[in-house]
Coordinates of C-alpha atoms in Angstrom, one line a residue:
M656 CA 15.0 296.8 -84.7
L657 CA 18.8 296.9 -85.1
N658 CA 20.5 300.3 -85.2
K659 CA 23.2 301.1 -87.7
K660 CA 26.1 300.1 -85.5
E661 CA 24.6 296.7 -84.6
K662 CA 24.0 296.0 -88.3
S663 CA 27.6 296.8 -89.2
I664 CA 28.9 294.4 -86.5
L665 CA 26.7 291.6 -87.7
I666 CA 27.7 292.0 -91.3
L667 CA 31.4 292.1 -90.3
S668 CA 31.1 288.9 -88.2
F669 CA 29.4 287.0 -91.1
A670 CA 32.2 288.1 -93.4
V671 CA 34.9 286.8 -91.0
I672 CA 33.1 283.4 -90.9
V673 CA 32.9 283.1 -94.7
L674 CA 36.5 284.2 -95.2
G675 CA 37.7 281.6 -92.6
G676 CA 35.8 278.8 -94.4
I677 CA 37.4 279.8 -97.7
T678 CA 40.8 279.9 -96.1
C679 CA 40.4 276.3 -94.6
V680 CA 39.4 274.9 -98.0
N681 CA 42.3 276.5 -99.7
K682 CA 44.6 275.3 -96.9
N683 CA 43.5 271.6 -97.4
K684 CA 44.1 272.0 -101.1
L685 CA 47.5 273.4 -100.4
A686 CA 48.3 270.5 -98.1
D687 CA 47.3 268.1 -100.8
N688 CA 49.6 269.8 -103.2
V689 CA 52.4 269.7 -100.7
S690 CA 52.1 266.0 -100.1
S691 CA 52.1 265.3 -103.8
S692 CA 55.2 267.3 -104.2
H693 CA 58.2 265.0 -104.7
I694 CA 60.5 267.5 -103.0
L695 CA 58.3 267.9 -99.9
N696 CA 57.7 264.1 -99.8
T697 CA 61.4 263.5 -99.7
I698 CA 61.8 265.9 -96.8
Y699 CA 58.9 264.1 -95.0
K700 CA 60.5 260.7 -95.4
K701 CA 63.9 262.0 -94.2
N702 CA 62.5 263.5 -91.1
N703 CA 60.4 260.4 -90.3
H704 CA 63.3 258.0 -91.2
K705 CA 65.3 259.6 -88.4
K706 CA 62.3 259.5 -86.0
I707 CA 61.6 255.8 -86.6
K708 CA 65.3 255.0 -86.3
N709 CA 65.5 256.8 -83.0
E710 CA 62.4 254.9 -81.8
I711 CA 64.1 251.5 -82.7
Y712 CA 67.3 252.7 -81.0
R713 CA 65.3 253.3 -77.8
K714 CA 64.1 249.7 -78.0
I715 CA 67.2 247.8 -79.1
S716 CA 70.6 248.4 -77.5
D717 CA 72.5 245.8 -79.6
K718 CA 75.1 247.6 -81.8
D719 CA 75.1 245.0 -84.5
F720 CA 71.4 245.2 -84.8
R721 CA 71.5 249.0 -84.9
K722 CA 74.1 248.9 -87.7
I723 CA 71.7 246.9 -89.9
I724 CA 69.0 249.5 -89.1
N725 CA 71.2 252.3 -90.4
D726 CA 71.3 250.8 -93.9
L727 CA 67.6 250.1 -94.3
S728 CA 65.3 252.0 -96.6
F729 CA 62.5 254.0 -95.2
E730 CA 59.9 251.4 -96.2
K731 CA 61.9 248.5 -94.6
L732 CA 62.4 250.6 -91.5
E733 CA 58.7 251.1 -91.1
V734 CA 58.1 247.3 -91.4
T735 CA 60.9 246.6 -88.9
N736 CA 59.4 249.0 -86.4
D737 CA 56.0 247.3 -86.7
I738 CA 57.7 243.9 -86.1
L739 CA 59.4 245.3 -83.0
K740 CA 56.1 246.3 -81.4
E741 CA 56.2 242.7 -80.0
T742 CA 57.8 243.2 -76.6
A743 CA 58.8 239.5 -76.3
L744 CA 60.9 239.9 -79.4
V745 CA 62.5 243.1 -78.2
S746 CA 63.5 241.3 -74.9
A747 CA 65.1 238.5 -76.9
L748 CA 67.1 240.9 -79.1
N749 CA 68.4 242.6 -76.0
S750 CA 69.4 239.4 -74.2
N751 CA 73.1 239.0 -73.2
D752 CA 73.8 235.4 -74.2
K753 CA 71.6 234.9 -77.1
K754 CA 72.4 231.3 -77.9
D755 CA 71.6 230.2 -74.3
F756 CA 68.5 232.3 -74.5
L757 CA 67.3 230.3 -77.5
K758 CA 68.0 227.0 -75.9
N759 CA 66.1 227.9 -72.8
L760 CA 63.3 229.4 -74.9
T761 CA 62.6 226.1 -76.6
S762 CA 63.0 223.7 -73.7
E763 CA 60.3 221.2 -72.7
N764 CA 57.8 221.7 -69.9
Q765 CA 57.2 225.4 -70.6
S766 CA 54.5 227.4 -69.0
Y767 CA 51.6 228.7 -71.0
D768 CA 52.8 232.3 -71.0
K769 CA 56.4 231.2 -72.0
A770 CA 55.0 229.0 -74.8
Q771 CA 53.1 232.0 -76.2
S772 CA 56.2 234.2 -76.0
T773 CA 58.3 231.5 -77.7
Y774 CA 55.9 231.5 -80.7
K775 CA 55.9 235.3 -80.9
I776 CA 59.7 235.5 -80.7
L777 CA 60.4 232.8 -83.4
N778 CA 57.6 234.3 -85.6
G779 CA 59.4 237.7 -85.2
F780 CA 62.7 236.1 -86.2
N781 CA 61.1 234.7 -89.3
A782 CA 59.6 238.1 -90.1
L783 CA 62.9 240.0 -89.7
E784 CA 64.7 237.5 -92.0
T785 CA 62.3 238.5 -94.8
I786 CA 63.4 242.2 -94.4
S787 CA 67.1 241.7 -95.4
P788 CA 69.8 239.0 -95.7
E789 CA 71.7 240.9 -93.0
F790 CA 69.0 240.3 -90.4
S791 CA 69.0 236.6 -91.4
S792 CA 72.8 236.3 -90.8
Y793 CA 72.5 238.3 -87.6
I794 CA 69.8 235.9 -86.1
K795 CA 71.7 232.8 -87.2
N796 CA 75.1 234.0 -85.9
E797 CA 73.8 235.5 -82.6
F798 CA 71.1 233.0 -81.6
G799 CA 72.1 229.9 -83.6
Y800 CA 68.6 230.0 -85.1
N801 CA 67.8 228.1 -88.2
K802 CA 64.1 228.2 -89.1
E803 CA 64.3 224.7 -90.8
N804 CA 64.7 223.3 -87.3
F805 CA 61.5 224.7 -86.0
N806 CA 58.0 223.7 -87.1
M807 CA 56.0 226.9 -86.6
N808 CA 52.7 225.0 -86.9
I809 CA 53.6 222.8 -84.0
I810 CA 55.1 225.7 -81.9
K811 CA 51.9 227.7 -82.5
E812 CA 49.9 224.8 -81.0
I813 CA 52.1 224.4 -77.9
P814 CA 50.2 226.8 -75.7
N815 CA 47.0 224.8 -76.4
S816 CA 49.0 221.6 -75.7
I817 CA 49.9 222.9 -72.3
I818 CA 46.3 223.6 -71.6
Q819 CA 45.4 220.0 -72.7
K820 CA 48.2 218.6 -70.5
D821 CA 46.9 220.4 -67.4
K822 CA 43.4 219.2 -68.2
L823 CA 44.6 215.5 -68.5
V824 CA 46.5 215.7 -65.3
K825 CA 43.5 217.1 -63.5
L826 CA 41.3 214.3 -64.9
T827 CA 43.7 211.7 -63.5
L828 CA 43.5 210.4 -59.9
N829 CA 46.5 208.2 -59.8
E830 CA 49.8 210.1 -59.0
N831 CA 52.0 207.8 -61.1
L832 CA 49.8 208.4 -64.1
K833 CA 49.8 212.1 -63.4
N834 CA 53.6 212.1 -63.5
I835 CA 53.7 210.1 -66.8
I836 CA 51.3 212.6 -68.4
K837 CA 53.4 215.5 -67.3
N838 CA 56.5 214.1 -69.0
L839 CA 54.8 213.3 -72.3
S840 CA 55.9 215.2 -75.4
Y841 CA 53.5 217.9 -76.8
D842 CA 52.8 215.7 -79.9
N843 CA 51.8 212.8 -77.6
I844 CA 49.7 215.1 -75.5
N845 CA 47.8 216.2 -78.6
K846 CA 47.2 212.6 -79.6
F847 CA 46.2 211.7 -76.0
S848 CA 43.8 214.6 -75.8
S849 CA 42.3 213.8 -79.2
L850 CA 41.5 210.2 -78.0
V851 CA 39.8 211.6 -74.9
E852 CA 37.7 214.0 -76.9
K853 CA 36.5 211.3 -79.3
N854 CA 35.7 208.7 -76.6
P855 CA 34.2 209.9 -73.4
S856 CA 34.4 206.4 -72.0
L857 CA 38.2 206.8 -71.9
V858 CA 37.7 209.5 -69.2
K859 CA 36.4 206.7 -66.9
I860 CA 39.8 205.0 -67.4
L861 CA 41.7 208.1 -66.4
E862 CA 39.4 208.5 -63.3
K863 CA 40.3 205.0 -62.1
P864 CA 42.3 205.2 -58.8
F865 CA 44.2 202.0 -59.8
N866 CA 44.5 201.0 -56.2
S867 CA 42.5 198.8 -53.8
E868 CA 41.8 201.5 -51.2
E869 CA 39.4 203.6 -53.4
K870 CA 36.3 202.5 -55.2
D871 CA 36.8 201.8 -58.9
R872 CA 34.7 204.1 -61.1
F873 CA 35.0 201.8 -64.2
N874 CA 35.4 198.2 -63.2
L875 CA 36.8 196.2 -66.2
K876 CA 37.4 192.9 -64.5
S877 CA 36.1 189.9 -66.4
L878 CA 34.6 192.2 -69.1
D879 CA 37.0 190.8 -71.7
E880 CA 35.7 187.3 -71.0
K881 CA 32.1 188.5 -71.3
Y882 CA 33.0 190.3 -74.5
F883 CA 34.4 187.3 -76.2
A884 CA 31.6 185.1 -75.0
Q885 CA 29.2 187.7 -76.5
E886 CA 27.3 188.0 -73.2
L887 CA 27.1 191.8 -73.6
D888 CA 24.7 193.9 -75.6
F889 CA 25.9 195.6 -78.7
E890 CA 26.2 199.1 -77.2
N891 CA 28.4 197.8 -74.3
M892 CA 30.5 195.9 -76.8
Q893 CA 31.0 199.1 -78.8
D894 CA 32.1 201.0 -75.7
I895 CA 34.5 198.3 -74.6
Y896 CA 36.0 197.8 -78.1
A897 CA 36.6 201.6 -78.4
V898 CA 38.1 201.9 -74.9
S899 CA 40.4 198.9 -75.6
R900 CA 41.6 200.3 -78.8
D901 CA 42.3 203.7 -77.1
I902 CA 44.2 202.1 -74.3
A903 CA 46.3 200.2 -76.7
A904 CA 46.9 203.4 -78.8
L905 CA 48.0 205.2 -75.6
G906 CA 50.4 202.4 -74.8
N907 CA 51.9 202.8 -78.3
L908 CA 52.5 206.5 -77.7
D909 CA 54.9 206.0 -74.8
S910 CA 56.5 203.0 -73.2
S911 CA 55.8 204.4 -69.7
L912 CA 52.0 204.5 -70.5
K913 CA 52.2 201.0 -71.9
D914 CA 53.9 199.6 -68.8
F915 CA 51.4 201.5 -66.6
F916 CA 48.3 200.0 -68.3
R917 CA 49.9 196.6 -68.6
I918 CA 50.5 196.4 -64.8
N919 CA 47.3 198.1 -63.7
L920 CA 44.9 196.5 -66.1
S921 CA 46.3 193.0 -65.9
D922 CA 42.8 191.5 -65.3
F923 CA 41.5 193.0 -68.5
D924 CA 42.9 191.8 -71.9
Y925 CA 42.5 195.1 -73.7
N926 CA 45.2 194.2 -76.3
K927 CA 43.3 191.1 -77.4
I928 CA 40.0 193.1 -77.7
A929 CA 41.8 195.9 -79.6
N930 CA 43.3 193.5 -82.1
Y931 CA 40.5 191.0 -82.5
G932 CA 37.4 192.5 -80.8
G933 CA 36.3 194.0 -84.1
L934 CA 35.5 190.5 -85.4
Y935 CA 33.1 189.9 -82.5
L936 CA 31.6 193.3 -82.7
S937 CA 31.0 192.8 -86.5
D938 CA 29.4 189.4 -85.8
R939 CA 27.0 190.9 -83.3
K940 CA 26.1 193.7 -85.7
N941 CA 25.5 191.2 -88.5
E942 CA 23.4 188.9 -86.2
I943 CA 21.2 191.8 -85.3
E944 CA 20.7 192.5 -89.0
I945 CA 20.1 188.9 -89.9
N946 CA 17.5 188.5 -87.1
K947 CA 15.8 191.6 -88.2
E948 CA 15.5 190.4 -91.8
Y949 CA 14.5 186.9 -90.8
T950 CA 11.7 187.9 -88.3
S951 CA 10.3 190.5 -90.8
Y952 CA 8.7 187.7 -92.8
N953 CA 7.3 184.2 -92.4
Y954 CA 10.0 182.2 -94.2
T955 CA 9.0 178.6 -95.0
F956 CA 10.8 175.5 -96.4
E957 CA 9.3 176.3 -99.7
N958 CA 10.3 179.9 -99.6
P959 CA 13.4 180.0 -97.2
Y960 CA 15.5 182.9 -96.0
I961 CA 18.9 183.0 -97.9
K962 CA 21.8 185.1 -96.8
L963 CA 25.0 184.9 -98.8
N964 CA 28.2 185.6 -96.9
P965 CA 26.3 186.4 -93.7
Y966 CA 29.4 187.5 -91.7
N967 CA 31.3 189.1 -94.6
R968 CA 34.1 186.5 -94.3
T969 CA 33.1 183.6 -96.5
P970 CA 32.0 184.7 -99.9
L971 CA 31.3 181.0 -100.9
G972 CA 29.1 180.3 -98.0
A973 CA 25.4 181.1 -97.3
L974 CA 22.9 180.8 -94.4
V975 CA 19.6 179.2 -95.1
N976 CA 16.7 179.4 -92.6
F977 CA 13.0 178.6 -92.4
N978 CA 10.2 177.9 -90.1
T979 CA 9.3 174.2 -89.9
E980 CA 7.8 171.6 -87.7
Y981 CA 10.9 169.3 -88.5
K982 CA 13.5 171.4 -86.6
D983 CA 14.9 168.2 -85.0
N984 CA 15.2 166.2 -88.1
P985 CA 18.5 165.6 -90.0
I986 CA 19.1 167.8 -93.0
K987 CA 21.0 166.8 -96.2
V988 CA 22.7 169.6 -98.2
T989 CA 23.9 168.9 -101.7
I990 CA 25.8 171.4 -103.9
K991 CA 25.4 170.3 -107.5
G992 CA 28.7 169.9 -109.4
I993 CA 29.5 172.0 -112.5
D994 CA 31.6 171.2 -115.6
G995 CA 31.0 167.5 -115.1
N996 CA 32.4 167.5 -111.5
P997 CA 30.5 165.4 -108.9
D998 CA 28.1 166.7 -106.4
F999 CA 29.3 167.7 -102.9
S1000 CA 27.0 166.6 -100.0
Y1001 CA 26.9 166.6 -96.2
V1002 CA 24.3 165.8 -93.5
L1003 CA 23.6 168.0 -90.5
N1004 CA 21.9 166.6 -87.4
K1005 CA 19.2 169.3 -87.3
V1006 CA 18.3 172.8 -88.2
S1007 CA 19.8 175.2 -85.6
E1008 CA 18.1 178.4 -84.4
Q1009 CA 20.5 180.3 -86.7
G1010 CA 19.7 178.1 -89.7
I1011 CA 21.6 175.8 -92.1
P1012 CA 25.2 176.6 -93.2
V1013 CA 25.7 176.0 -96.9
V1014 CA 29.4 175.8 -97.8
G1015 CA 31.3 174.6 -100.9
L1016 CA 29.6 176.9 -103.4
Y1017 CA 31.3 177.7 -106.7
P1018 CA 32.4 181.3 -107.3
N1019 CA 30.7 183.5 -109.9
T1020 CA 28.0 180.8 -110.4
N1021 CA 24.3 180.5 -110.0
N1022 CA 24.7 177.4 -107.7
K1023 CA 22.0 174.8 -107.5
V1024 CA 21.6 173.6 -103.9
N1025 CA 19.4 170.7 -102.9
I1026 CA 18.0 170.8 -99.4
K1027 CA 16.4 167.6 -98.0
I1028 CA 14.6 167.1 -94.7
L1029 CA 15.2 163.5 -93.7
S1030 CA 13.4 161.1 -91.4
K1031 CA 15.0 160.8 -88.0
N1032 CA 16.6 157.4 -89.1
K1033 CA 17.8 159.1 -92.3
N1034 CA 16.2 156.4 -94.4
S1035 CA 13.6 158.6 -96.2
V1036 CA 13.1 162.1 -97.5
I1037 CA 10.2 164.1 -95.9
K1038 CA 10.7 167.3 -97.9
E1039 CA 13.0 168.4 -100.7
K1040 CA 13.8 171.8 -102.2
I1041 CA 16.3 173.0 -104.8
L1042 CA 17.6 176.5 -104.2
S1043 CA 19.5 178.9 -106.5
I1044 CA 22.3 180.8 -104.8
K1045 CA 24.3 183.3 -106.9
T1046 CA 27.9 184.0 -105.9
E1047 CA 30.2 186.8 -107.0
I1048 CA 33.7 186.9 -108.6
L1049 CA 36.4 186.2 -106.0
D1050 CA 39.2 188.5 -104.9
E1051 CA 41.6 189.0 -107.8
R1052 CA 44.6 188.4 -105.6
L1053 CA 43.7 184.7 -105.2
P1054 CA 45.9 182.3 -107.3
I1055 CA 45.0 179.9 -110.1
V1056 CA 44.9 176.2 -109.4
V1057 CA 45.8 173.7 -112.1
I1058 CA 45.5 169.9 -111.6
E1059 CA 48.5 168.2 -113.2
K1060 CA 47.8 164.6 -112.0
D1061 CA 44.8 162.8 -110.5
Y1062 CA 44.7 159.0 -110.2
E1063 CA 41.2 159.2 -108.7
D1064 CA 39.6 159.2 -112.1
L1065 CA 41.3 156.0 -113.1
F1066 CA 41.4 154.3 -109.8
P1067 CA 38.5 155.5 -107.6
G1068 CA 39.4 155.4 -103.9
T1069 CA 43.1 156.1 -104.4
L1070 CA 43.0 159.5 -102.8
E1071 CA 42.2 160.6 -99.2
P1072 CA 38.6 162.1 -99.1
G1073 CA 38.2 165.8 -98.7
M1074 CA 39.4 169.1 -100.2
N1075 CA 42.6 171.0 -100.0
T1076 CA 43.1 173.9 -97.5
A1077 CA 45.7 176.4 -98.6
S1078 CA 46.8 179.1 -96.1
F1079 CA 47.5 181.7 -98.7
I1080 CA 49.1 185.1 -97.8
T1081 CA 49.6 188.2 -99.8
E1082 CA 51.7 191.3 -99.2
E1083 CA 48.6 193.0 -97.8
K1084 CA 46.6 190.3 -96.0
S1085 CA 45.8 186.6 -95.6
L1086 CA 43.3 184.9 -97.9
P1087 CA 43.1 181.2 -96.9
F1088 CA 41.1 179.2 -99.4
I1089 CA 40.0 175.6 -100.2
F1090 CA 40.1 174.0 -103.6
D1091 CA 38.7 170.6 -104.7
N1092 CA 40.5 167.9 -106.6
Y1093 CA 39.2 169.4 -109.9
G1094 CA 41.0 172.7 -109.4
K1095 CA 37.9 174.7 -108.3
I1096 CA 38.1 177.1 -105.4
R1097 CA 35.2 176.2 -103.1
Y1098 CA 35.8 178.2 -99.9
V1099 CA 37.5 181.4 -99.0
F1100 CA 38.1 183.0 -95.6
N1101 CA 38.5 186.8 -95.8
C1102 CA 40.8 187.5 -92.8
D1103 CA 40.9 190.8 -91.0
E1104 CA 44.1 192.7 -92.0
N1105 CA 45.1 193.1 -88.3
M1106 CA 45.6 189.4 -88.0
G1107 CA 48.7 189.3 -90.3
R1108 CA 49.9 185.9 -91.5
V1109 CA 47.2 183.4 -90.7
I1110 CA 47.0 179.6 -90.9
L1111 CA 43.5 178.1 -91.4
K1112 CA 42.8 174.5 -90.4
K1113 CA 40.3 172.4 -88.5
D1114 CA 40.8 171.2 -84.9
K1115 CA 40.0 167.8 -83.5
N1116 CA 36.5 169.0 -82.7
D1117 CA 35.8 169.8 -86.4
S1118 CA 35.8 173.6 -85.8
W1119 CA 37.8 176.0 -88.0
I1120 CA 40.6 177.8 -86.3
L1121 CA 42.6 180.8 -87.4
D1122 CA 46.2 180.9 -86.0
N1123 CA 48.5 183.9 -86.5
G1124 CA 51.2 182.6 -84.1
K1125 CA 50.0 184.8 -81.2
T1126 CA 46.3 184.1 -80.9
V1127 CA 44.0 181.2 -82.1
I1128 CA 40.5 182.2 -83.0
K1129 CA 37.8 179.5 -83.5
T1130 CA 35.1 180.1 -86.1
D1131 CA 32.2 178.2 -87.6
S1132 CA 32.0 177.3 -91.3
L1133 CA 30.4 180.6 -92.2
G1134 CA 33.1 182.6 -90.4
K1135 CA 31.3 183.5 -87.2
V1136 CA 33.9 183.8 -84.4
S1137 CA 33.6 181.9 -81.1
G1138 CA 34.7 183.0 -77.6
D1139 CA 36.3 179.6 -76.8
K1140 CA 39.8 179.8 -75.4
I1141 CA 42.4 177.8 -77.3
E1142 CA 46.0 177.3 -76.5
V1143 CA 48.5 178.0 -79.3
K1144 CA 50.4 174.8 -80.0
E1145 CA 53.2 174.2 -82.5
Y1146 CA 52.3 172.0 -85.4
K1147 CA 54.2 168.8 -85.6
E1148 CA 55.1 167.9 -89.1
L1149 CA 56.1 164.5 -90.4
K1150 CA 59.6 164.2 -91.8
V1151 CA 60.3 162.3 -95.1
D1152 CA 63.4 161.7 -97.2
D1153 CA 65.2 164.9 -98.2
D1154 CA 65.5 163.8 -101.8
L1155 CA 61.7 163.7 -102.2
T1156 CA 61.5 167.5 -101.9
K1157 CA 65.1 168.5 -102.7
G1158 CA 65.4 172.1 -103.9
Y1159 CA 62.0 173.3 -102.6
T1160 CA 60.6 174.9 -99.5
V1161 CA 58.4 172.4 -97.7
N1162 CA 55.6 174.1 -95.8
H1163 CA 53.7 171.1 -94.5
I1164 CA 53.6 167.3 -94.6
Q1165 CA 50.3 165.7 -93.5
Y1166 CA 49.7 162.0 -92.9
L1167 CA 46.5 160.8 -94.5
P1168 CA 45.5 157.8 -92.4
K1169 CA 42.6 156.4 -94.4
K1170 CA 44.8 155.7 -97.5
N1171 CA 48.1 155.6 -95.7
N1172 CA 49.3 158.4 -98.0
L1173 CA 51.2 161.7 -97.4
L1174 CA 50.2 165.2 -98.6
I1175 CA 53.2 167.3 -99.2
V1176 CA 52.8 171.0 -99.6
Y1177 CA 55.8 172.9 -101.0
G1178 CA 56.6 175.9 -103.2
F1179 CA 59.3 178.0 -104.8
S1180 CA 59.9 181.4 -106.3
S1181 CA 60.4 182.1 -109.9
T1182 CA 61.1 185.2 -111.9
T1183 CA 58.2 184.2 -114.2
Y1184 CA 55.6 182.4 -112.1
S1185 CA 56.0 181.6 -108.5
S1186 CA 53.9 178.6 -107.4
A1187 CA 53.1 176.1 -104.7
V1188 CA 52.3 172.4 -105.1
F1189 CA 50.0 170.0 -103.3
S1190 CA 51.2 166.5 -103.9
E1191 CA 49.7 163.3 -102.5
V1192 CA 52.0 160.3 -102.5
D1193 CA 52.0 156.7 -101.3
R1194 CA 53.7 156.6 -97.9
E1195 CA 55.6 153.4 -98.7
T1196 CA 56.3 153.6 -102.4
R1197 CA 56.5 157.4 -102.8
E1198 CA 54.4 157.1 -106.0
E1199 CA 52.6 160.3 -106.7
Y1200 CA 48.8 160.0 -107.0
F1201 CA 47.7 163.6 -107.1
K1202 CA 49.4 166.9 -108.0
A1203 CA 47.9 170.4 -108.0
R1204 CA 50.0 173.4 -108.9
I1205 CA 49.0 176.8 -107.7
Y1206 CA 50.2 179.8 -109.7
F1207 CA 50.5 183.1 -107.9
K1208 CA 49.6 186.4 -109.4
K1209 CA 52.9 187.9 -108.2
S1210 CA 56.5 186.7 -108.2
G1211 CA 58.4 186.2 -104.9
I1212 CA 57.5 184.7 -101.6
E1213 CA 57.7 188.1 -100.0
E1214 CA 54.6 189.1 -102.1
N1215 CA 52.6 185.9 -101.8
N1216 CA 53.0 182.4 -100.6
I1217 CA 51.2 179.4 -99.2
I1218 CA 52.5 178.9 -95.7
F1219 CA 50.4 175.9 -94.7
G1220 CA 48.2 173.3 -96.4
E1221 CA 46.4 170.0 -95.7
R1222 CA 43.5 167.8 -96.8
T1223 CA 40.4 168.8 -95.0
K1224 CA 36.8 167.7 -94.5
I1225 CA 35.0 170.9 -95.6
S1226 CA 31.5 170.0 -94.4
P1227 CA 30.2 172.0 -91.4
K1228 CA 30.4 170.8 -87.9
N1229 CA 27.3 168.8 -86.9
I1230 CA 25.1 170.6 -84.4

């Protein structure tokens, strides 16, 4: 029980606590009122303006910079002070010879820390320039800085590029290659690193010692020959193709890298694989798919397997295959003519494991193809089947063929047998094609765009060859490439009287031995219709027996042209 004195003390204490709380609440309200007061706010800014200015003065000793500071508003001064919290920028602004400082700052072969500082300093310059025109003039005059000369996105990535460079150097065993990598530009380092990240097999190349004393971790010797001979499985071909393309890409980055790989990988033709290996890889992939389709069903002569354009290069060719007991018997293939034109036939010695190549189909047509299994002496027909093979519309870049003269209708046997091969090029790619003596395109070879200007012709062994002046690639009639090595040789053209082709560009003259005729291929540009001409003439009298004019879709030989032409036996090579 409290006495009277104790009760008085307790009541007094409680009163003090309540009064103190009320006072605090009123004080906060008072503060709010003060801060909202225009007069007091002005006093607050004035005092802090001086405080921030003194803080910047302590950081920056340069008089010209301080002079700009004096004229800044309170808000701009606050922003400037925030920018100057970056110590690297402060060091730059306090440097003595500022122009030399900038040159040294952006020099090559920086350390990681310096590269980070460089970005922070240049980023600070750009930030200050947004504060006032005076800052912009100051930075340009003192440092010689012009932000248009610096790509901040690239500079921001330089520290990461330095890390990548160190990583690549550590991956490499060969000292010469280490030094080359150390001297690469940051842009090339990024491209180099990107290639390594995408293709782990490229790391095996970097780990090669490139000398005879140490064991090679990735032996490439003779792999190119096995690649072109298609002796490797599909996965290995993929790896080798990817590695070859990457090595070639690295060589294109820097001449020192190109020389290094050219010398140290002299027993591995990576350039040839990079440029043309995709053809072989594509063939292997298509063969896997064809074999999968063919073996999934029991195809017979009565119900055969038909694959139009099996290698995606000959839209007017098809592969036909079937199981039969007559595998070793001759096969006669006949493509029925359309629009009153004669049939086209050829005989093959037998059905190969891959099947029968059917060539000479008409475009955008439901072709009727007669297949006959002959007796071994070819005197009788054992089995016969008529197939329907539907083809699509051809590439719209191909020209139009118009027959202007043909003596064969009036005097059979006048012309050399065969069809007409035209090595046609466009601005984008090569599209060699073959047309018959009735103006119908019967064969097209869809060339890879990497091959450039290509001549299509047959060699003495009746195989098709593609020649771009650097490499000759042999293919079969359906476009499947071969690994056979062929030497590039210049084509020897016959010469005739100048007045026979005066005013034109003669692209090829071919002697036709069976009829003792000449096939002259020439062309010219026109503002209306550029065209080429296939003209067969008597070798002695110069009388013209056949003339086909080929109209291009575009004017000018720089956009399209026929660079080579000849009369060709189109039927597939006998097996």
